[in-house]
mmCIF file of C-alpha atoms in Angstrom:
data_model
loop_
_atom_site.group_PDB
_atom_site.id
_atom_site.type_symbol
_atom_site.label_atom_id
_atom_site.label_comp_id
_atom_site.label_asym_id
_atom_site.label_seq_id
_atom_site.Cartn_x
_atom_site.Cartn_y
_atom_site.Cartn_z
ATOM 1 C CA MET F 1 -1.577 5.199 12.719
ATOM 2 C CA ILE F 2 0.741 8.023 13.526
ATOM 3 C CA ASN F 3 3.921 7.231 15.195
ATOM 4 C CA ILE F 4 5.996 10.277 17.007
ATOM 5 C CA ASP F 5 9.621 10.893 16.880
ATOM 6 C CA GLU F 6 10.179 7.759 14.792
ATOM 7 C CA VAL F 7 13.088 7.685 12.311
ATOM 8 C CA THR F 8 12.348 6.821 8.745
ATOM 9 C CA GLU F 9 15.370 5.695 6.420
ATOM 10 C CA ASN F 10 14.261 5.799 2.645
ATOM 11 C CA GLN F 11 17.613 5.352 0.723
ATOM 12 C CA LYS F 12 16.154 3.647 -2.033
ATOM 13 C CA LEU F 13 13.549 6.300 -2.804
ATOM 14 C CA LYS F 14 16.365 9.273 -2.180
ATOM 15 C CA GLU F 15 18.478 7.581 -4.929
ATOM 16 C CA LEU F 16 15.488 7.420 -7.384
ATOM 17 C CA LEU F 17 15.076 10.907 -6.868
ATOM 18 C CA LYS F 18 18.603 12.014 -7.446
ATOM 19 C CA LYS F 19 18.394 9.581 -10.880
ATOM 20 C CA MET F 20 15.562 11.823 -11.879
ATOM 21 C CA TYR F 21 17.361 14.669 -12.106
ATOM 22 C CA GLU F 22 19.807 13.172 -13.989
ATOM 23 C CA ASP F 23 18.090 10.909 -16.601
ATOM 24 C CA ASN F 24 14.235 10.872 -16.217
ATOM 25 C CA SER F 25 12.080 8.314 -17.571
ATOM 26 C CA SER F 26 8.680 7.044 -17.377
ATOM 27 C CA GLU F 27 9.890 3.920 -15.804
ATOM 28 C CA LEU F 28 11.829 5.840 -13.422
ATOM 29 C CA GLU F 29 8.613 8.031 -12.359
ATOM 30 C CA ASN F 30 6.610 5.012 -11.796
ATOM 31 C CA GLU F 31 9.418 3.524 -9.611
ATOM 32 C CA ILE F 32 9.316 6.328 -7.588
ATOM 33 C CA LEU F 33 5.583 6.533 -7.564
ATOM 34 C CA GLU F 34 5.443 3.104 -6.591
ATOM 35 C CA GLU F 35 7.976 3.867 -3.458
ATOM 36 C CA ILE F 36 6.051 6.920 -2.432
ATOM 37 C CA ILE F 37 2.461 5.611 -2.273
ATOM 38 C CA MET F 38 3.017 1.718 -1.572
ATOM 39 C CA LYS F 39 6.131 1.637 0.822
ATOM 40 C CA VAL F 40 7.523 4.760 2.107
ATOM 41 C CA ASN F 41 7.086 6.809 5.615
ATOM 42 C CA PHE F 42 7.815 10.387 5.795
ATOM 43 C CA LEU F 43 8.987 12.859 8.543
ATOM 44 C CA SER F 44 7.570 16.368 9.202
ATOM 45 C CA TYR F 45 7.552 18.928 11.890
ATOM 46 C CA VAL F 46 4.641 19.680 13.653
ATOM 47 C CA ASN F 47 3.118 21.186 16.708
ATOM 48 C CA LEU F 48 0.889 18.882 18.631
ATOM 49 C CA ASP F 49 -0.894 17.852 21.963
ATOM 50 C CA GLU F 50 0.703 14.289 22.445
ATOM 51 C CA THR F 51 -2.690 13.235 23.974
ATOM 52 C CA GLU F 52 -4.550 13.789 20.535
ATOM 53 C CA THR F 53 -4.505 11.627 17.543
ATOM 54 C CA ASP F 54 -6.813 13.208 15.173
ATOM 55 C CA PHE F 55 -5.118 15.363 12.400
ATOM 56 C CA GLY F 56 -7.247 18.308 13.230
ATOM 57 C CA ASN F 57 -5.372 18.908 16.420
ATOM 58 C CA ILE F 58 -2.158 18.527 14.837
ATOM 59 C CA ASN F 59 -0.667 22.018 13.709
ATOM 60 C CA PHE F 60 1.371 20.973 10.508
ATOM 61 C CA ASN F 61 4.399 23.314 9.288
ATOM 62 C CA VAL F 62 4.005 24.158 5.784
ATOM 63 C CA LEU F 63 5.901 25.776 2.883
ATOM 64 C CA THR F 64 4.839 28.857 1.171
ATOM 65 C CA THR F 65 5.879 29.611 -2.346
ATOM 66 C CA ASP F 66 6.893 33.033 -3.772
ATOM 67 C CA ASP F 67 3.323 33.206 -5.518
ATOM 68 C CA ASN F 68 1.794 31.917 -2.224
ATOM 69 C CA LYS F 69 0.679 28.624 -2.811
ATOM 70 C CA ILE F 70 0.863 26.462 0.353
ATOM 71 C CA TYR F 71 2.484 22.923 0.241
ATOM 72 C CA LEU F 72 2.769 20.132 2.870
ATOM 73 C CA PRO F 73 6.735 19.289 3.081
ATOM 74 C CA ALA F 74 7.497 15.494 3.579
ATOM 75 C CA PHE F 75 11.115 14.379 4.016
ATOM 76 C CA THR F 76 12.874 10.976 3.408
ATOM 77 C CA ASP F 77 14.801 10.949 6.701
ATOM 78 C CA LEU F 78 16.555 12.779 9.257
ATOM 79 C CA GLU F 79 19.502 14.261 6.966
ATOM 80 C CA GLU F 80 16.845 15.809 4.690
ATOM 81 C CA LEU F 81 14.659 17.132 7.762
ATOM 82 C CA SER F 82 17.737 18.997 9.112
ATOM 83 C CA LYS F 83 18.155 20.951 6.312
ATOM 84 C CA TRP F 84 14.820 22.946 6.960
ATOM 85 C CA GLY F 85 15.735 25.644 9.672
ATOM 86 C CA ILE F 86 13.144 24.843 12.350
ATOM 87 C CA PRO F 87 13.569 25.440 15.863
ATOM 88 C CA ALA F 88 14.824 22.336 18.038
ATOM 89 C CA ASN F 89 11.812 22.196 20.272
ATOM 90 C CA MET F 90 9.451 21.246 17.327
ATOM 91 C CA ASP F 91 8.213 17.416 17.432
ATOM 92 C CA THR F 92 8.571 15.232 14.524
ATOM 93 C CA ILE F 93 5.983 12.984 13.217
ATOM 94 C CA THR F 94 5.934 10.016 10.851
ATOM 95 C CA LEU F 95 3.329 9.851 8.098
ATOM 96 C CA ASN F 96 2.564 7.432 5.001
ATOM 97 C CA PHE F 97 0.934 8.487 1.657
ATOM 98 C CA ASP F 98 -2.415 7.832 2.869
ATOM 99 C CA ASN F 99 -2.003 10.332 5.778
ATOM 100 C CA TYR F 100 -0.711 13.169 3.484
ATOM 101 C CA VAL F 101 -3.612 12.773 1.176
ATOM 102 C CA GLU F 102 -6.049 12.940 3.881
ATOM 103 C CA ILE F 103 -4.769 16.048 5.422
ATOM 104 C CA ILE F 104 -4.380 17.688 2.023
ATOM 105 C CA LEU F 105 -7.669 17.008 0.536
ATOM 106 C CA GLU F 106 -9.873 18.194 3.528
ATOM 107 C CA ASN F 107 -7.625 21.248 3.704
ATOM 108 C CA GLU F 108 -8.439 23.478 0.455
ATOM 109 C CA ASN F 109 -5.744 26.055 1.116
ATOM 110 C CA ILE F 110 -2.898 23.423 0.656
ATOM 111 C CA GLU F 111 -1.888 23.112 -2.974
ATOM 112 C CA GLY F 112 -0.072 19.698 -2.744
ATOM 113 C CA LEU F 113 2.842 17.814 -1.328
ATOM 114 C CA VAL F 114 6.542 18.389 -1.824
ATOM 115 C CA ILE F 115 9.129 15.633 -1.144
ATOM 116 C CA ASN F 116 12.572 16.588 0.370
ATOM 117 C CA PRO F 117 11.985 20.542 -0.744
ATOM 118 C CA PHE F 118 15.576 21.353 0.195
ATOM 119 C CA GLY F 119 17.297 18.267 -1.822
ATOM 120 C CA ASP F 120 16.018 16.548 -4.756
ATOM 121 C CA SER F 121 12.492 17.387 -4.313
ATOM 122 C CA TYR F 122 9.333 15.999 -5.757
ATOM 123 C CA ILE F 123 6.100 17.723 -6.263
ATOM 124 C CA LEU F 124 2.377 16.222 -6.071
ATOM 125 C CA SER F 125 -0.247 18.459 -6.828
ATOM 126 C CA ARG F 126 -3.875 17.993 -5.082
ATOM 127 C CA GLU F 127 -5.330 16.892 -8.297
ATOM 128 C CA TRP F 128 -2.697 14.078 -8.899
ATOM 129 C CA LEU F 129 -2.880 13.224 -5.136
ATOM 130 C CA LYS F 130 -6.707 12.498 -5.854
ATOM 131 C CA GLU F 131 -5.966 10.354 -8.888
ATOM 132 C CA LEU F 132 -3.238 8.454 -7.238
ATOM 133 C CA LYS F 133 -5.564 7.855 -4.231
ATOM 134 C CA ALA F 134 -8.063 6.451 -6.586
ATOM 135 C CA MET F 135 -5.503 4.290 -8.301
ATOM 136 C CA LYS F 136 -4.206 2.735 -5.048
ATOM 137 C CA LYS F 137 -7.881 2.107 -3.825
ATOM 138 C CA GLU F 138 -8.745 0.116 -6.839
ATOM 139 C CA ARG F 139 -5.234 -1.594 -6.874
ATOM 140 C CA LEU F 140 -5.687 -2.644 -3.139
ATOM 141 C CA LYS F 141 -9.428 -3.383 -3.497
ATOM 142 C CA VAL F 142 -10.345 -6.704 -1.906
ATOM 143 C CA ASN F 143 -11.109 -8.976 -4.598
ATOM 144 C CA GLU F 144 -13.816 -11.657 -3.327
ATOM 145 C CA ILE F 145 -15.278 -13.475 -6.235
ATOM 146 C CA ARG F 146 -18.994 -14.054 -6.409
ATOM 147 C CA ILE F 147 -19.850 -17.013 -8.003
ATOM 148 C CA GLU F 148 -22.764 -17.058 -10.142
ATOM 149 C CA ALA F 149 -25.133 -19.836 -10.941
ATOM 150 C CA ASN F 150 -24.608 -22.041 -14.004
ATOM 151 C CA SER F 151 -21.089 -20.012 -14.402
ATOM 152 C CA LYS F 152 -18.709 -22.056 -16.600
ATOM 153 C CA ILE F 153 -15.564 -22.125 -14.355
ATOM 154 C CA LEU F 154 -12.636 -24.616 -14.592
ATOM 155 C CA ILE F 155 -10.552 -25.045 -11.331
ATOM 156 C CA SER F 156 -7.302 -26.563 -11.331
ATOM 157 C CA GLU F 157 -3.892 -27.250 -9.884
ATOM 158 C CA PRO F 158 -1.504 -24.546 -11.292
ATOM 159 C CA LYS F 159 1.176 -25.813 -14.070
ATOM 160 C CA GLN F 160 3.779 -23.480 -12.576
ATOM 161 C CA LEU F 161 3.186 -22.586 -8.937
ATOM 162 C CA PRO F 162 3.797 -18.890 -8.343
ATOM 163 C CA THR F 163 6.108 -19.349 -5.617
ATOM 164 C CA MET F 164 7.126 -15.625 -4.895
ATOM 165 C CA MET F 165 3.490 -14.800 -4.565
ATOM 166 C CA MET F 166 3.076 -17.876 -2.316
ATOM 167 C CA ASP F 167 6.112 -16.898 0.014
ATOM 168 C CA ALA F 168 4.402 -13.484 0.528
ATOM 169 C CA ILE F 169 1.250 -15.200 1.421
ATOM 170 C CA LYS F 170 2.662 -17.233 3.830
ATOM 171 C CA ASP F 171 4.672 -14.295 5.743
ATOM 172 C CA CYS F 172 1.566 -12.450 5.613
ATOM 173 C CA CYS F 173 -0.567 -14.938 7.219
ATOM 174 C CA ASP F 174 2.351 -16.121 9.795
ATOM 175 C CA SER F 175 1.932 -12.192 10.635
ATOM 176 C CA LEU F 176 -1.744 -12.030 11.099
ATOM 177 C CA GLU F 177 -1.559 -15.283 12.968
ATOM 178 C CA ASN F 178 -5.176 -15.961 12.495
ATOM 179 C CA VAL F 179 -5.057 -17.993 9.306
ATOM 180 C CA ASN F 180 -4.990 -21.697 9.603
ATOM 181 C CA LYS F 181 -4.769 -22.854 5.993
ATOM 182 C CA ALA F 182 -4.552 -21.429 2.386
ATOM 183 C CA TRP F 183 -4.716 -23.111 -1.061
ATOM 184 C CA ILE F 184 -3.719 -21.478 -4.211
ATOM 185 C CA LEU F 185 -5.321 -22.886 -7.502
ATOM 186 C CA GLU F 186 -5.805 -21.462 -11.162
ATOM 187 C CA MET F 187 -9.344 -20.674 -12.031
ATOM 188 C CA ILE F 188 -10.547 -20.125 -15.561
ATOM 189 C CA THR F 189 -13.949 -18.261 -16.254
ATOM 190 C CA GLU F 190 -15.916 -17.226 -19.241
ATOM 191 C CA LYS F 191 -14.060 -13.938 -18.835
ATOM 192 C CA ASP F 192 -10.559 -14.409 -17.653
ATOM 193 C CA LYS F 193 -7.869 -16.632 -15.580
ATOM 194 C CA SER F 194 -6.851 -15.720 -12.183
ATOM 195 C CA TRP F 195 -5.413 -17.295 -9.064
ATOM 196 C CA LEU F 196 -8.083 -18.529 -6.807
ATOM 197 C CA LEU F 197 -6.771 -18.105 -2.793
ATOM 198 C CA ILE F 198 -8.809 -19.880 -0.553
ATOM 199 C CA LEU F 199 -8.682 -19.168 3.156
ATOM 200 C CA ASP F 200 -9.310 -21.013 6.295
ATOM 201 C CA PHE F 201 -9.416 -18.165 9.062
ATOM 202 C CA GLU F 202 -10.588 -16.640 12.071
ATOM 203 C CA GLY F 203 -11.341 -12.700 12.460
ATOM 204 C CA ASP F 204 -12.344 -9.959 10.223
ATOM 205 C CA LYS F 205 -12.449 -11.150 6.536
ATOM 206 C CA ASN F 206 -12.368 -7.944 5.074
ATOM 207 C CA TYR F 207 -9.100 -6.853 6.895
ATOM 208 C CA ILE F 208 -7.385 -10.125 5.922
ATOM 209 C CA PHE F 209 -8.424 -10.090 2.582
ATOM 210 C CA SER F 210 -7.088 -6.479 2.396
ATOM 211 C CA LYS F 211 -3.604 -7.614 3.912
ATOM 212 C CA ILE F 212 -3.189 -10.417 1.493
ATOM 213 C CA SER F 213 -4.142 -7.884 -1.260
ATOM 214 C CA GLN F 214 -1.256 -5.569 -0.151
ATOM 215 C CA ALA F 215 1.335 -8.418 0.231
ATOM 216 C CA THR F 216 0.701 -9.650 -2.916
ATOM 217 C CA ARG F 217 0.619 -6.836 -5.394
ATOM 218 C CA ASN F 218 4.049 -7.151 -6.583
ATOM 219 C CA TYR F 219 3.739 -10.744 -7.909
ATOM 220 C CA LEU F 220 0.942 -10.717 -9.884
ATOM 221 C CA GLY F 221 2.075 -9.817 -13.194
ATOM 222 C CA ASN F 222 -0.875 -10.005 -15.440
ATOM 223 C CA MET F 223 -2.934 -12.219 -13.341
ATOM 224 C CA TYR F 224 -5.419 -11.441 -10.864
ATOM 225 C CA LEU F 225 -6.028 -12.724 -7.440
ATOM 226 C CA ASP F 226 -9.424 -13.899 -6.234
ATOM 227 C CA MET F 227 -9.939 -14.805 -2.824
ATOM 228 C CA LEU F 228 -12.944 -16.955 -0.918
ATOM 229 C CA PRO F 229 -13.141 -17.598 2.670
ATOM 230 C CA TYR F 230 -13.031 -21.859 3.215
ATOM 231 C CA GLU F 231 -16.152 -21.387 4.536
ATOM 232 C CA ASP F 232 -17.801 -21.025 1.182
ATOM 233 C CA ASP F 233 -19.456 -24.192 -0.276
ATOM 234 C CA PHE F 234 -17.749 -23.537 -3.582
ATOM 235 C CA ALA F 235 -14.450 -23.108 -1.893
ATOM 236 C CA ARG F 236 -14.548 -26.100 0.397
ATOM 237 C CA ASN F 237 -15.722 -28.087 -2.535
ATOM 238 C CA SER F 238 -12.782 -26.679 -4.815
ATOM 239 C CA VAL F 239 -9.862 -27.512 -2.328
ATOM 240 C CA GLN F 240 -11.298 -30.977 -1.733
ATOM 241 C CA ASN F 241 -8.310 -33.061 -4.029
ATOM 242 C CA HIS F 242 -5.735 -30.324 -3.437
ATOM 243 C CA LYS F 243 -3.055 -29.723 -0.349
ATOM 244 C CA ALA F 244 -2.847 -26.632 1.264
ATOM 245 C CA PHE F 245 0.481 -24.868 0.936
ATOM 246 C CA TYR F 246 0.321 -23.011 4.085
ATOM 247 C CA THR F 247 -0.645 -24.347 7.214
ATOM 248 C CA LYS F 248 -0.645 -22.492 10.595
ATOM 249 C CA ASN F 249 2.888 -23.174 12.842
ATOM 250 C CA LYS F 250 4.220 -25.499 10.146
#
């Protein structure tokens, strides 16, 4: 979704980029990428027909280096955007990481993305963008488990509840408005241990599971989150003697 003339404020990312120039580290680099890939919306200047919503009908303003390499610029806020001497009659557009990757990878002439090119800049090459796109896809992949016949599985109430993750799930369920109940259990298989989230819901399963996956990504630690719909026989049997931690409108 593209939002025209929406102002973004990404102070945390700006502070991280400034730190990078003062004392860079792998931990700081990871924190910067987390903000860029998962959280931040950026501003850019464009010429566009506002009746169109397809990227192909939008003329993006780009930057060309001295060796004629073309980069798509992205700005964290209006302050950074104003550093670019662009005419006042240009439109602004708000895009996220996925939007920029789509544009760049579909245009072979663009070498990559440059964030805040006139400030504490950060460059992501098209090769790096491809890798980050794949990493994000894997990270957010909906993990709906398949229970094989004769599998050895132990389901139990968690000894220590993942309260922060549960709160994130509750908030997500409230925003979705079509999840009726949710249960969290601990599941041990022959391969590994994971959280088992069972959802009683209405609507598109893939969309709901994807939203839950995004909401919980920062709280999993070394655990996986597996999900099942309540209508599944295994799921229904698993929660018979367990209380739902989320109930709609409660």
